[in-house]
mmCIF file of C-alpha atoms and ligand atoms in Angstrom:
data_model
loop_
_atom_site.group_PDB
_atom_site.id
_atom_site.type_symbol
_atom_site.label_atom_id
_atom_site.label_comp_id
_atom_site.label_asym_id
_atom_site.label_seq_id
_atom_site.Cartn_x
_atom_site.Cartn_y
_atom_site.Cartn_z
ATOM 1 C CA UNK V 1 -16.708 -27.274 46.363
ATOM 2 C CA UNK V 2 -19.055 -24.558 45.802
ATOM 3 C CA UNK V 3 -20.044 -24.561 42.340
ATOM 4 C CA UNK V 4 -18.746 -21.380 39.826
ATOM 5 C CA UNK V 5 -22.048 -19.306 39.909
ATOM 6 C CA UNK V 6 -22.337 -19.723 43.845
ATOM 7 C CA UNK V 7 -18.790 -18.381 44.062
ATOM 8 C CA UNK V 8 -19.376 -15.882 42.286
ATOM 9 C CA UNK V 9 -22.778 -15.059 43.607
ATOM 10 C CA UNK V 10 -24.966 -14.973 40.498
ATOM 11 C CA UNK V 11 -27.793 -16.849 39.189
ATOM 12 C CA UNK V 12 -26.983 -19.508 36.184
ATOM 13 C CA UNK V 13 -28.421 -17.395 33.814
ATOM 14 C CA UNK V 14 -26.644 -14.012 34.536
ATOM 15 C CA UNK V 15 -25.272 -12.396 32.078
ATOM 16 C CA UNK V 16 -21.854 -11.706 31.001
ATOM 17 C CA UNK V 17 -22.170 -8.199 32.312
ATOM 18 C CA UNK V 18 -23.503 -9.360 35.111
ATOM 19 C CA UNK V 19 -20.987 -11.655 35.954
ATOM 20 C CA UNK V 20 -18.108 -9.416 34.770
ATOM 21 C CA UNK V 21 -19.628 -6.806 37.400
ATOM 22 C CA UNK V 22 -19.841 -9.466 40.058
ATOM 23 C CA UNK V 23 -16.063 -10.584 39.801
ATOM 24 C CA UNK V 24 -14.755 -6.858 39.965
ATOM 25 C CA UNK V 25 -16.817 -6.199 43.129
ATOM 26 C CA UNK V 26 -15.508 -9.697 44.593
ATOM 27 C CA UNK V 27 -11.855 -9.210 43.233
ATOM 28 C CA UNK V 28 -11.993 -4.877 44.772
ATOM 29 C CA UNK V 29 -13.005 -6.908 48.062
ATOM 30 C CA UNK V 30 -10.204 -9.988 48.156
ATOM 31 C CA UNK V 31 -7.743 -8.790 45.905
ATOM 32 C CA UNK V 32 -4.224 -9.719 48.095
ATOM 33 C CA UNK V 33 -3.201 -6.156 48.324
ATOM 34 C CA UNK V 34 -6.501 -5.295 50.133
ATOM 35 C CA UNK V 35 -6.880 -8.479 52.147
ATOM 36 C CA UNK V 36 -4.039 -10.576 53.775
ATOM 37 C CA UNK V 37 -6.032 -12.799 55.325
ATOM 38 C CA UNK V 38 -5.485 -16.533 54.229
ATOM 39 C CA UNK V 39 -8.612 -16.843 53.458
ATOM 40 C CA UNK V 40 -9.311 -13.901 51.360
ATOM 41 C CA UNK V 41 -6.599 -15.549 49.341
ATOM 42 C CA UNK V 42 -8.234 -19.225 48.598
ATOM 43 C CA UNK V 43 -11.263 -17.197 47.782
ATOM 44 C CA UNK V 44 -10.014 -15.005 45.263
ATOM 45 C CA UNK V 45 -8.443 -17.672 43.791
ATOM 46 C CA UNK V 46 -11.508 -19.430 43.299
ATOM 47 C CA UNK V 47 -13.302 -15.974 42.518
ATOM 48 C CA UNK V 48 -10.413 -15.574 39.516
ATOM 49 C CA UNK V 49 -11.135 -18.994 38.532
ATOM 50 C CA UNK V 50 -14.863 -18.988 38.405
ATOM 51 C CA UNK V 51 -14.763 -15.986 35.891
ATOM 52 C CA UNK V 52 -12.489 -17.517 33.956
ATOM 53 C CA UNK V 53 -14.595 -20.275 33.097
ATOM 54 C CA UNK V 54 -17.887 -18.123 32.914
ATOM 55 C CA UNK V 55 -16.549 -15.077 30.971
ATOM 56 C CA UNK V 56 -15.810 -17.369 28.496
ATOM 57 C CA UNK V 57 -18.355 -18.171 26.352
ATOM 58 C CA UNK V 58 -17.159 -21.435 25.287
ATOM 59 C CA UNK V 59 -15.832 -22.351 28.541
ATOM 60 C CA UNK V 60 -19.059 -21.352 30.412
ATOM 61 C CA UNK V 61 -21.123 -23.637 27.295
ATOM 62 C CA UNK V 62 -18.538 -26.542 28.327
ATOM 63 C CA UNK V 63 -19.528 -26.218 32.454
ATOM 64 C CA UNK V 64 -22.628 -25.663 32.140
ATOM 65 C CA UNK V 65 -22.978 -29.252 30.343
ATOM 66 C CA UNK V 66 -20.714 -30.282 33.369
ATOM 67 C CA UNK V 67 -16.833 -30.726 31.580
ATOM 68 C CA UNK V 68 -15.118 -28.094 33.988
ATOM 69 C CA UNK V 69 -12.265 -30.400 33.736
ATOM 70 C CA UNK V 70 -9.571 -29.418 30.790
ATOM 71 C CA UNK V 71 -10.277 -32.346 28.198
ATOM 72 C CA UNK V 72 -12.928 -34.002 30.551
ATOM 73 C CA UNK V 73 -15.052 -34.594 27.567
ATOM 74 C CA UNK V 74 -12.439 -35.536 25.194
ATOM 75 C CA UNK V 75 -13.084 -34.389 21.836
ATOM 76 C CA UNK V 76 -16.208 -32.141 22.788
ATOM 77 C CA UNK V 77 -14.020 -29.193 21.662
ATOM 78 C CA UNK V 78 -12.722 -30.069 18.646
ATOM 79 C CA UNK V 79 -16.804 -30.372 17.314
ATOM 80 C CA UNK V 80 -17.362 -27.403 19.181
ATOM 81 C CA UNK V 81 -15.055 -25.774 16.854
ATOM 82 C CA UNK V 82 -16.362 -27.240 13.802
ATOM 83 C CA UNK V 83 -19.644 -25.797 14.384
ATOM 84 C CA UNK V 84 -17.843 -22.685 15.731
ATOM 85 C CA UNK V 85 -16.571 -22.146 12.095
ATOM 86 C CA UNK V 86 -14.107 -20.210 10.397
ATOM 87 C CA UNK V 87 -15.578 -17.197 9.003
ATOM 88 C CA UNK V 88 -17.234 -16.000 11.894
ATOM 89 C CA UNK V 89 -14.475 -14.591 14.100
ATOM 90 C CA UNK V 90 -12.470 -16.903 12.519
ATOM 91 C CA UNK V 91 -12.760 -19.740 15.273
ATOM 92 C CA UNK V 92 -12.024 -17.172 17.595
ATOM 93 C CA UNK V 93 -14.579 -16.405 20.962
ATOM 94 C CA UNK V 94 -16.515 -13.556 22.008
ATOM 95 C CA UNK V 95 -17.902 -11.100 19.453
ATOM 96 C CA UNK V 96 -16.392 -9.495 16.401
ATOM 97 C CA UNK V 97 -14.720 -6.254 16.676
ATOM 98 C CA UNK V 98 -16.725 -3.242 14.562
ATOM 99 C CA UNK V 99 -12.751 -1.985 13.926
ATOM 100 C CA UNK V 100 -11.518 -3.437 10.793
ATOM 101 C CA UNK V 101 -8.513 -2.910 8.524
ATOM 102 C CA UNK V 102 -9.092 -0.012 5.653
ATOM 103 C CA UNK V 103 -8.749 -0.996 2.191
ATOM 104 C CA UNK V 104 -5.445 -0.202 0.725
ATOM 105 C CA UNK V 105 -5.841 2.042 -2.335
ATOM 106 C CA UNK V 106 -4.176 2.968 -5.544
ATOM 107 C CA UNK V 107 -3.564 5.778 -7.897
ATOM 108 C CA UNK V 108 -1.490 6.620 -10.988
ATOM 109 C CA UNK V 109 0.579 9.491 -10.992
ATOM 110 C CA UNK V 110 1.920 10.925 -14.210
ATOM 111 C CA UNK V 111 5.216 12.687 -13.977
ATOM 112 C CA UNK V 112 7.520 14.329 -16.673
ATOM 113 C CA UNK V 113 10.422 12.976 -17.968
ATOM 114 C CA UNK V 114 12.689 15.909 -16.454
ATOM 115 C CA UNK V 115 11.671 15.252 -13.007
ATOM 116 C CA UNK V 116 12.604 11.499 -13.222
ATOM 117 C CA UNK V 117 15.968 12.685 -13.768
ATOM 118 C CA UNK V 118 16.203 14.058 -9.735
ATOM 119 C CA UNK V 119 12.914 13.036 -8.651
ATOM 120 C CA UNK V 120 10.608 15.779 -7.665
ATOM 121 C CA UNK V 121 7.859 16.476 -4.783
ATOM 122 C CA UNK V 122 4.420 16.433 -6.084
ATOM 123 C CA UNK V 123 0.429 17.392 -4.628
ATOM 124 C CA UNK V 124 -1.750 14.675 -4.984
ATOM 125 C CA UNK V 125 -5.430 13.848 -4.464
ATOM 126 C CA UNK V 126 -7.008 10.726 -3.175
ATOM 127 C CA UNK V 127 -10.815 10.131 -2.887
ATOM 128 C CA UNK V 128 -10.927 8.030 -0.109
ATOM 129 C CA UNK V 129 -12.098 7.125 3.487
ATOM 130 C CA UNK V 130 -11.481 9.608 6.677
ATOM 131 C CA UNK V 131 -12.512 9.107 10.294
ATOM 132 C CA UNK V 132 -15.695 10.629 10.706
ATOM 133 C CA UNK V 133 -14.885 13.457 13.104
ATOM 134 C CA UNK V 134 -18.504 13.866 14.671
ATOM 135 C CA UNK V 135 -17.709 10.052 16.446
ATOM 136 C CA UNK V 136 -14.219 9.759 16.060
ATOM 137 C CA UNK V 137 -14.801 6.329 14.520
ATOM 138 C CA UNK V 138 -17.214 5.298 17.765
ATOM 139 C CA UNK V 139 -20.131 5.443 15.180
ATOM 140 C CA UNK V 140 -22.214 6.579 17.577
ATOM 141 C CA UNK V 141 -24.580 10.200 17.735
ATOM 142 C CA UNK V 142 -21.818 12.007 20.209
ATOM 143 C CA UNK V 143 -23.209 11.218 23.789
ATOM 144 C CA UNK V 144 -24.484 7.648 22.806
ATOM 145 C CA UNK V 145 -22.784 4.453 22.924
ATOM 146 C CA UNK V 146 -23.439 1.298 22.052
ATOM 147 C CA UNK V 147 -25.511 -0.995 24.379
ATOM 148 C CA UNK V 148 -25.242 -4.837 24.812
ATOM 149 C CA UNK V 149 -26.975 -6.747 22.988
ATOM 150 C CA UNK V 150 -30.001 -8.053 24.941
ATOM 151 C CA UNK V 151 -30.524 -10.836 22.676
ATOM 152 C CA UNK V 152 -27.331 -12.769 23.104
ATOM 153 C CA UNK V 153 -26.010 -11.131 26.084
ATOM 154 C CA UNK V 154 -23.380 -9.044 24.327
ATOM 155 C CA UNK V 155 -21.568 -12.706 23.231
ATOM 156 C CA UNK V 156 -22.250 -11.991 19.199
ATOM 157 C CA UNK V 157 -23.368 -15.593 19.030
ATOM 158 C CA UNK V 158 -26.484 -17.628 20.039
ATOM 159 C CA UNK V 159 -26.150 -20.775 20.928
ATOM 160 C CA UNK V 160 -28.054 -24.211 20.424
ATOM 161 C CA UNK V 161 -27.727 -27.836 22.484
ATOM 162 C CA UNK V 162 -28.872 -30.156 19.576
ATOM 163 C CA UNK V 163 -28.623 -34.108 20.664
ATOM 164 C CA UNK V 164 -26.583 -35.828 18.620
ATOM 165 C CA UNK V 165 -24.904 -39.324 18.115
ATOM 166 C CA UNK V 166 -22.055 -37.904 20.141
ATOM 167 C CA UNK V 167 -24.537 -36.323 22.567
ATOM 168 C CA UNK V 168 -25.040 -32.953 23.221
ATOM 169 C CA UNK V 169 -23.632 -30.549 20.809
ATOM 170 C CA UNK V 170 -23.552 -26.844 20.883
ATOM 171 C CA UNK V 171 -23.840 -24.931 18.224
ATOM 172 C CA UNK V 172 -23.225 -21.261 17.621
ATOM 173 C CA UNK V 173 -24.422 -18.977 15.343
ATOM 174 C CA UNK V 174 -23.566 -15.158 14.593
ATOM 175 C CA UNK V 175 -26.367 -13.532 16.681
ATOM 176 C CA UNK V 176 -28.797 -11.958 14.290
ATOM 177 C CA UNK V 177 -30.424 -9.205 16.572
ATOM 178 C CA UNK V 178 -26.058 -7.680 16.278
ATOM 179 C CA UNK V 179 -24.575 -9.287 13.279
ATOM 180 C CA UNK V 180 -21.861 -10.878 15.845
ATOM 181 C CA UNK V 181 -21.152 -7.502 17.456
ATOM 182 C CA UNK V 182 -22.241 -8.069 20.298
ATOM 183 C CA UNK V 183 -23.229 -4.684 21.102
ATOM 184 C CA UNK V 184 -26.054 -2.115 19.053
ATOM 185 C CA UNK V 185 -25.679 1.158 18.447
ATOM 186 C CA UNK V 186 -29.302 2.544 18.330
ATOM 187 C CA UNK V 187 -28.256 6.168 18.184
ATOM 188 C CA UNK V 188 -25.597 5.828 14.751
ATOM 189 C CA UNK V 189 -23.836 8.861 14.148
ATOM 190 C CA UNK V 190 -25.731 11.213 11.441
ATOM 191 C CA UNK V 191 -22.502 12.086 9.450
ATOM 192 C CA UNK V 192 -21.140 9.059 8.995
ATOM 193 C CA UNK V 193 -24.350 6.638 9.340
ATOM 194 C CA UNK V 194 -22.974 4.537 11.609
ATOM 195 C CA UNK V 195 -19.872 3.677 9.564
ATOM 196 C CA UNK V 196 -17.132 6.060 11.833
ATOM 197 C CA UNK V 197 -15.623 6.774 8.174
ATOM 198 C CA UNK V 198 -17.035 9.178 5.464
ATOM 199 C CA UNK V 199 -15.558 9.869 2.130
ATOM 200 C CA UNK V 200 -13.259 12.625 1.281
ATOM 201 C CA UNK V 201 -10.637 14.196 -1.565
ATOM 202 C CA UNK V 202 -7.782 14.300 0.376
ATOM 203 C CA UNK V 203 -4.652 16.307 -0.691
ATOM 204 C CA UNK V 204 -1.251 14.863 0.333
ATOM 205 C CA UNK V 205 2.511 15.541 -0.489
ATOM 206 C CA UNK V 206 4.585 12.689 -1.706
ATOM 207 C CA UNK V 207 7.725 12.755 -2.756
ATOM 208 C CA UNK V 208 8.629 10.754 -6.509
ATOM 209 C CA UNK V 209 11.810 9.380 -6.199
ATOM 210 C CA UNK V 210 14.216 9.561 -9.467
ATOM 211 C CA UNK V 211 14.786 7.048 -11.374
ATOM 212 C CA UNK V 212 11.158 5.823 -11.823
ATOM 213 C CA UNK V 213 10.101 4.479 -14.806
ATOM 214 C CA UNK V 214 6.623 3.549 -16.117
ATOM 215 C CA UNK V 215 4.874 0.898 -13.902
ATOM 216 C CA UNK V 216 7.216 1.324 -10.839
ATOM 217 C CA UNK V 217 5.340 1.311 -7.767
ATOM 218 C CA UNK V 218 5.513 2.932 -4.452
ATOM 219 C CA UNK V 219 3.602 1.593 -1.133
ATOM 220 C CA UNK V 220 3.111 4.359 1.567
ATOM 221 C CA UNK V 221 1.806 2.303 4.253
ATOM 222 C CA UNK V 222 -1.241 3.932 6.125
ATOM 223 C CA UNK V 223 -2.082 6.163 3.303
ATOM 224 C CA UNK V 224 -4.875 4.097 2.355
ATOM 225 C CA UNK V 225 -8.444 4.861 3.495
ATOM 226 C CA UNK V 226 -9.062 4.116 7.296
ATOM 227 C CA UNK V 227 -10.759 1.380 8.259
ATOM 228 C CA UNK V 228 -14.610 1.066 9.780
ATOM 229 C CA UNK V 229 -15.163 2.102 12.991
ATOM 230 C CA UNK V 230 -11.816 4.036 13.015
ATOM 231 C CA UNK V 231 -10.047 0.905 12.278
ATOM 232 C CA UNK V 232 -6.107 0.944 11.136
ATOM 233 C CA UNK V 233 -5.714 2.708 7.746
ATOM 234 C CA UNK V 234 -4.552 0.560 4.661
ATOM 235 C CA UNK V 235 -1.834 0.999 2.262
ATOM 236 C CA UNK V 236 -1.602 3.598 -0.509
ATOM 237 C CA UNK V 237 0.041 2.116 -3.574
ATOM 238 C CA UNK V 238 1.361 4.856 -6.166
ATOM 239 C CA UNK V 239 1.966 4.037 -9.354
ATOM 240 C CA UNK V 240 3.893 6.258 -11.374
ATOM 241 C CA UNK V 241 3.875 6.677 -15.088
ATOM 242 C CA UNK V 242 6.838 8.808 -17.435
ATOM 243 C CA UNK V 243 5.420 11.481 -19.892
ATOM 244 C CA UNK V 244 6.681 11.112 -23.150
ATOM 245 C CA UNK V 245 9.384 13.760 -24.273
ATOM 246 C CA UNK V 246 9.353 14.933 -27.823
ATOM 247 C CA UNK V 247 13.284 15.262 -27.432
ATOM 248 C CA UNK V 248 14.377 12.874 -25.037
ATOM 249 C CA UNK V 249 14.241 9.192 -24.920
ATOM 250 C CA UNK V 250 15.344 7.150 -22.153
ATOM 251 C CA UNK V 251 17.449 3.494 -22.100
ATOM 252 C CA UNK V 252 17.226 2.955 -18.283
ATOM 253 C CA UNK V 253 18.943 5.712 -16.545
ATOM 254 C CA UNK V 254 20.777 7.226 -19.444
ATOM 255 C CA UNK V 255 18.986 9.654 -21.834
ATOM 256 C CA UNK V 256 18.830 9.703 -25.422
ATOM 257 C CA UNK V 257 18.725 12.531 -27.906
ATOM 258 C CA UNK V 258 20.130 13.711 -31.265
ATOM 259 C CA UNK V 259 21.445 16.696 -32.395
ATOM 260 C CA UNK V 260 21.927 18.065 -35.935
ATOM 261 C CA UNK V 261 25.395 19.239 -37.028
ATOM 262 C CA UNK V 262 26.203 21.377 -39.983
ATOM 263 C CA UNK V 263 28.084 20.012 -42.655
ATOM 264 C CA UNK V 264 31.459 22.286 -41.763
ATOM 265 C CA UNK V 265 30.943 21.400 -38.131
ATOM 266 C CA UNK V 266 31.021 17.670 -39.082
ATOM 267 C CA UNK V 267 34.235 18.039 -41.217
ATOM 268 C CA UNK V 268 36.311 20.260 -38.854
ATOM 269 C CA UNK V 269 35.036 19.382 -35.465
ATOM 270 C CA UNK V 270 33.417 22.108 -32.629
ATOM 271 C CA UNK V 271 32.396 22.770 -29.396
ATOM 272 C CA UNK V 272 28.982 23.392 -29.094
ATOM 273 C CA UNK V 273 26.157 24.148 -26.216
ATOM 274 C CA UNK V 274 23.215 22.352 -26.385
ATOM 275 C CA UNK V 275 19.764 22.621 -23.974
ATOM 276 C CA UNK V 276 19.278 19.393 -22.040
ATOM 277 C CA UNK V 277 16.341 18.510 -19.353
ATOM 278 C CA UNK V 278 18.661 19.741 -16.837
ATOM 279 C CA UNK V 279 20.281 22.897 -17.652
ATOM 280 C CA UNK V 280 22.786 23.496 -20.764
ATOM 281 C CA UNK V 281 25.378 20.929 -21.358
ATOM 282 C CA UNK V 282 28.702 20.951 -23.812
ATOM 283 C CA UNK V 283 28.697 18.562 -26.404
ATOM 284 C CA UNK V 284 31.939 18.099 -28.508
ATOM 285 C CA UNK V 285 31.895 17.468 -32.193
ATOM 286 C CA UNK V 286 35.003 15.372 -33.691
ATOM 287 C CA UNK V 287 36.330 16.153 -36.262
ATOM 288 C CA UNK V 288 35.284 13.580 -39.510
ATOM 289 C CA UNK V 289 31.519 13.360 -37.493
ATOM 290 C CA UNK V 290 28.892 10.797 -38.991
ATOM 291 C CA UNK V 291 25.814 10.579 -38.998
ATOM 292 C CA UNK V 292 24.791 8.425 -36.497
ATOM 293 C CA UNK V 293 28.219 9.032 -34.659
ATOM 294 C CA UNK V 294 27.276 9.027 -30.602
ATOM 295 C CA UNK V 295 28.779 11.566 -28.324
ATOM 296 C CA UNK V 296 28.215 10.662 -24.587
ATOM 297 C CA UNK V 297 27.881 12.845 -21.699
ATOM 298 C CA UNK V 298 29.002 11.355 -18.485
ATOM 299 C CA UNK V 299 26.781 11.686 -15.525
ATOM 300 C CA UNK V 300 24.175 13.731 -17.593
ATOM 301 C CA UNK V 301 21.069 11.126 -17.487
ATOM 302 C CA UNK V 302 18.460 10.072 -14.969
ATOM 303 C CA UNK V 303 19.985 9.854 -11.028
ATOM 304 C CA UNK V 304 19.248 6.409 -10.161
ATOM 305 C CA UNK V 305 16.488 5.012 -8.182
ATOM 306 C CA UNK V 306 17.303 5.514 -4.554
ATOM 307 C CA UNK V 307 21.011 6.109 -5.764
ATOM 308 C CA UNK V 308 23.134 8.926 -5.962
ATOM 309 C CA UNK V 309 24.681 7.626 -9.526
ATOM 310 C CA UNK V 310 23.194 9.314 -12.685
ATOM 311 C CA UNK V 311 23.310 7.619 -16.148
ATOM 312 C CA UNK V 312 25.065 9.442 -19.582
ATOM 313 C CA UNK V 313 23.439 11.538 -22.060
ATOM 314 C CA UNK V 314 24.172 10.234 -25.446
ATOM 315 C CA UNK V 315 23.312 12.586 -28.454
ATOM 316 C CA UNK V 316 23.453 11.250 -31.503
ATOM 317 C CA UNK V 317 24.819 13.241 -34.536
ATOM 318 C CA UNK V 318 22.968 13.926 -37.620
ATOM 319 C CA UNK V 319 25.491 15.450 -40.113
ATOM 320 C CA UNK V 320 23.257 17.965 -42.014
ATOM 321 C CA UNK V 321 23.875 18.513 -45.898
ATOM 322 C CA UNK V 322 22.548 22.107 -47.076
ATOM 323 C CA UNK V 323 20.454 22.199 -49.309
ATOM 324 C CA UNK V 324 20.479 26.249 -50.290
ATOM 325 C CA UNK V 325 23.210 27.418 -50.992
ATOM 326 C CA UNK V 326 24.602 30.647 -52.671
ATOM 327 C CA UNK V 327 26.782 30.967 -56.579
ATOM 328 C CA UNK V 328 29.808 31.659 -54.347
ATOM 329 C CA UNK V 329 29.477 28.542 -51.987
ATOM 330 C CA UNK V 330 28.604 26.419 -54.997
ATOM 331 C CA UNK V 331 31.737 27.215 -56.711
ATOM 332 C CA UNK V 332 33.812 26.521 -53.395
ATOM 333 C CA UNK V 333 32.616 23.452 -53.243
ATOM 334 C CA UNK V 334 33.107 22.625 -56.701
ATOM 335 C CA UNK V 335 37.030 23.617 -55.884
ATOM 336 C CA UNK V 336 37.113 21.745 -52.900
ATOM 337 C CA UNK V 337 35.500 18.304 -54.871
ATOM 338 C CA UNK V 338 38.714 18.967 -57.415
ATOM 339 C CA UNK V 339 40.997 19.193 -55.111
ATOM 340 C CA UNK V 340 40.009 16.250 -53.027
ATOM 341 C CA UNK V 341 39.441 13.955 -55.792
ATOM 342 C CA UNK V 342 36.943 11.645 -54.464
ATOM 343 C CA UNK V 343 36.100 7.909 -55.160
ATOM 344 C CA UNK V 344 32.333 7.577 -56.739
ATOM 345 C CA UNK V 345 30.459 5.133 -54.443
ATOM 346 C CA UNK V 346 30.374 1.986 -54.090
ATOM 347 C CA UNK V 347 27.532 -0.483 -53.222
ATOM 348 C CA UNK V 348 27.548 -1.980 -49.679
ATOM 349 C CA UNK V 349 24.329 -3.653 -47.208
ATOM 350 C CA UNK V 350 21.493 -2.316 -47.012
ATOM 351 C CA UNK V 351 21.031 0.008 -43.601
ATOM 352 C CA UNK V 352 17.878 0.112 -42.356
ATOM 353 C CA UNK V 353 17.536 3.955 -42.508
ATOM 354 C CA UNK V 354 18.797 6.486 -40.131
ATOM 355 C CA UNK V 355 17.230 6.545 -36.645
ATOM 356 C CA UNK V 356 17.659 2.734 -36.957
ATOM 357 C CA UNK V 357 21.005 2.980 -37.516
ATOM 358 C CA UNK V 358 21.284 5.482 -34.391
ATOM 359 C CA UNK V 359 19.430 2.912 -32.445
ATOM 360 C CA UNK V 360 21.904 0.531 -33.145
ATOM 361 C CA UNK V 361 25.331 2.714 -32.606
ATOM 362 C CA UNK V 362 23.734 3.589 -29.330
ATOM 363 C CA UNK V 363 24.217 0.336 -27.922
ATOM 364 C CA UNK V 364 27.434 -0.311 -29.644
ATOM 365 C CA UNK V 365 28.386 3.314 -28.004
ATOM 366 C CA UNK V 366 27.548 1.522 -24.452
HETATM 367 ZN ZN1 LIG J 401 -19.637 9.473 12.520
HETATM 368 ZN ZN1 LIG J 402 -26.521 -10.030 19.693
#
């Protein structure tokens, strides 16, 4: 049996180009399709076979040192993956790809309390990493392309036979002349130098959901900055946080405000309109009011995150006493405390002072 190189027709140092060129012209010539004969057929099987043993840079290494048989050296390829080593390729053969991943990236988007309530679209701007569009990511002056490398044959590695207790051992290193590549771009692209990515401000669209709060995240995948050598982009992670409102507060989706009611309101109840984040809303006053009392609007708070449900508005009452008042008011009152005949007060616990006790009715209110 001829041996792989003969079969192939190339010397037993060709290189991998040369021997990738060599099995193409040989495969064109006995490829089935071209050539029925039954010969043509035993050859390109042996053609197919040679080149894949010598395309492969580990199973060309193996031959060569004269273990063409699978497992014919028993245990030669677990060392020859020890000295392979993770980190280079990660175990894996031929040379590293130029194309990697893009970073994912991350930026903080403030948004206003009223636009939390249906979620709103907003304009951003990232600084981050674009395709280079002079090389499209090739990283190469346009018209140039990378050439293989002459020092390790385009393989990314070099490799040494040390003797050893166990015998020969190969061991590979990244190839220095490429860093691993393989290949060397002696023309890099001018715009990008050589990276097939240059920085940008990019402006994008995105649309906040509602129902954010502070610290809720959102991952657009492949919004992140493209990877080297046109690589797949990474992830863009959003995340938001909620202005604070001088008016409104917010417990989850419902939202939380007070309103002041006049004295007379308090006593004999009313209808009133109030402005809210989303438009004017009706808020009823009972008669007898507190301060402190909670009226609750149903479906008036913050629409849910990826929901259709909104929370309540809850308004809290402050009943307000008047402080000016005219000779003629004065004297009704004065009437009014005769006719009603009121107990003096009496001591009772201590209440930790107004917007505490609001706090507190607004989660007895549920
Ligand atoms: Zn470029
Ligand atoms: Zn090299």
């Amino acid at each position: 049996m001829a041996n792989h190189y003969e079969t192939l027709g190339v010397d037993q140092n060709a290189t991998p180009d040369e021997i990738k060129k060599a099995y193409r012209r040989l495969a064109r010539e006995l490829h089935p399709d071209v050539n029925p004969s039954e010969d043509a057929a035993e050859r390109f099987k042996s053609v197919t076979h040679a080149y894949d043993v010598l395309s492969d840079p580990q199973e060309r290494q193996r031959y060569d040192l004269g273990g063409d048989q699978a497992g014919g050296m028993g245990g030669f390829g677990d060392i020859f993956e020890t000295f392979f080593g993770a980190g280079f390729g990660g175990g894996s053969r031929g040379p590293r790809s130029r194309t990697e991943r893009g970073e994912d990236a991350m930026i903080r988007v403030d948004v206003e309390l009223a636009d939390v309530i249906f979620g709103v679209q907003r304009d951003i701007t990232v600084n981050t990493a674009v395709l280079c569009d002079t090389c499209n990511g090739s990283c190469c002056q346009p018209g140039t392309s990378p050439v293989t490398c002459d020092h390790c044959g385009g393989q990314g590695q070099v490799q040494r036979q040390v003797r050893s207790l166990f015998g020969n051992v190969v061991t590979a290193h990244p190839c220095g002349n490429c860093q691993g590549y393989g290949t060397v771009i002696e023309h890099p692209c001018i715009e990008c130098g050589g990276k097939g990515r240059v920085r940008e401000r990019r402006s994008m669209t995105i649309d906040v959901p509602s129902g954010i709060d502070t610290g809720t995240r959102m991952q657009m995948r492949g919004g992140g900055e493209v990877g080297p050598a046109g690589g797949p982009n990474g992830d863009l992670f959003i995340e938001f946080r909620v202005m604070h409102h001088d008016v409104f507060s917010r417990d989850g989706n419902d939202l939380l405000a007070t309103a002041q009611v006049s004295m007379t309101d308090a006593i004999l109840g009313a209808e009133t309109e109030v402005s809210a984040l989303d438009g004017n809303v009706q808020i009823e006053v009972p008669a007898g009011a507190q301060s402190g009392d909670v009226v609750t609007v149903r479906g008036r708070g913050i629409q849910g995150l990826h929901s259709t449900n909104r929370g309540d508005l809850k308004v809290a009452l402050q009943v307000i006493t008047p402080t000016k008042i005219s000779t003629r008011e004065k004297e009704l009152v004065r009437q009014l405390a005769a006719l009603r005949k009121d107990d003096p007060p009496t001591l009772g616990e201590f209440q930790q002072g107004f917007f505490g006790k609001i706090r507190d009715r607004f989660f007895r209110a549920g």
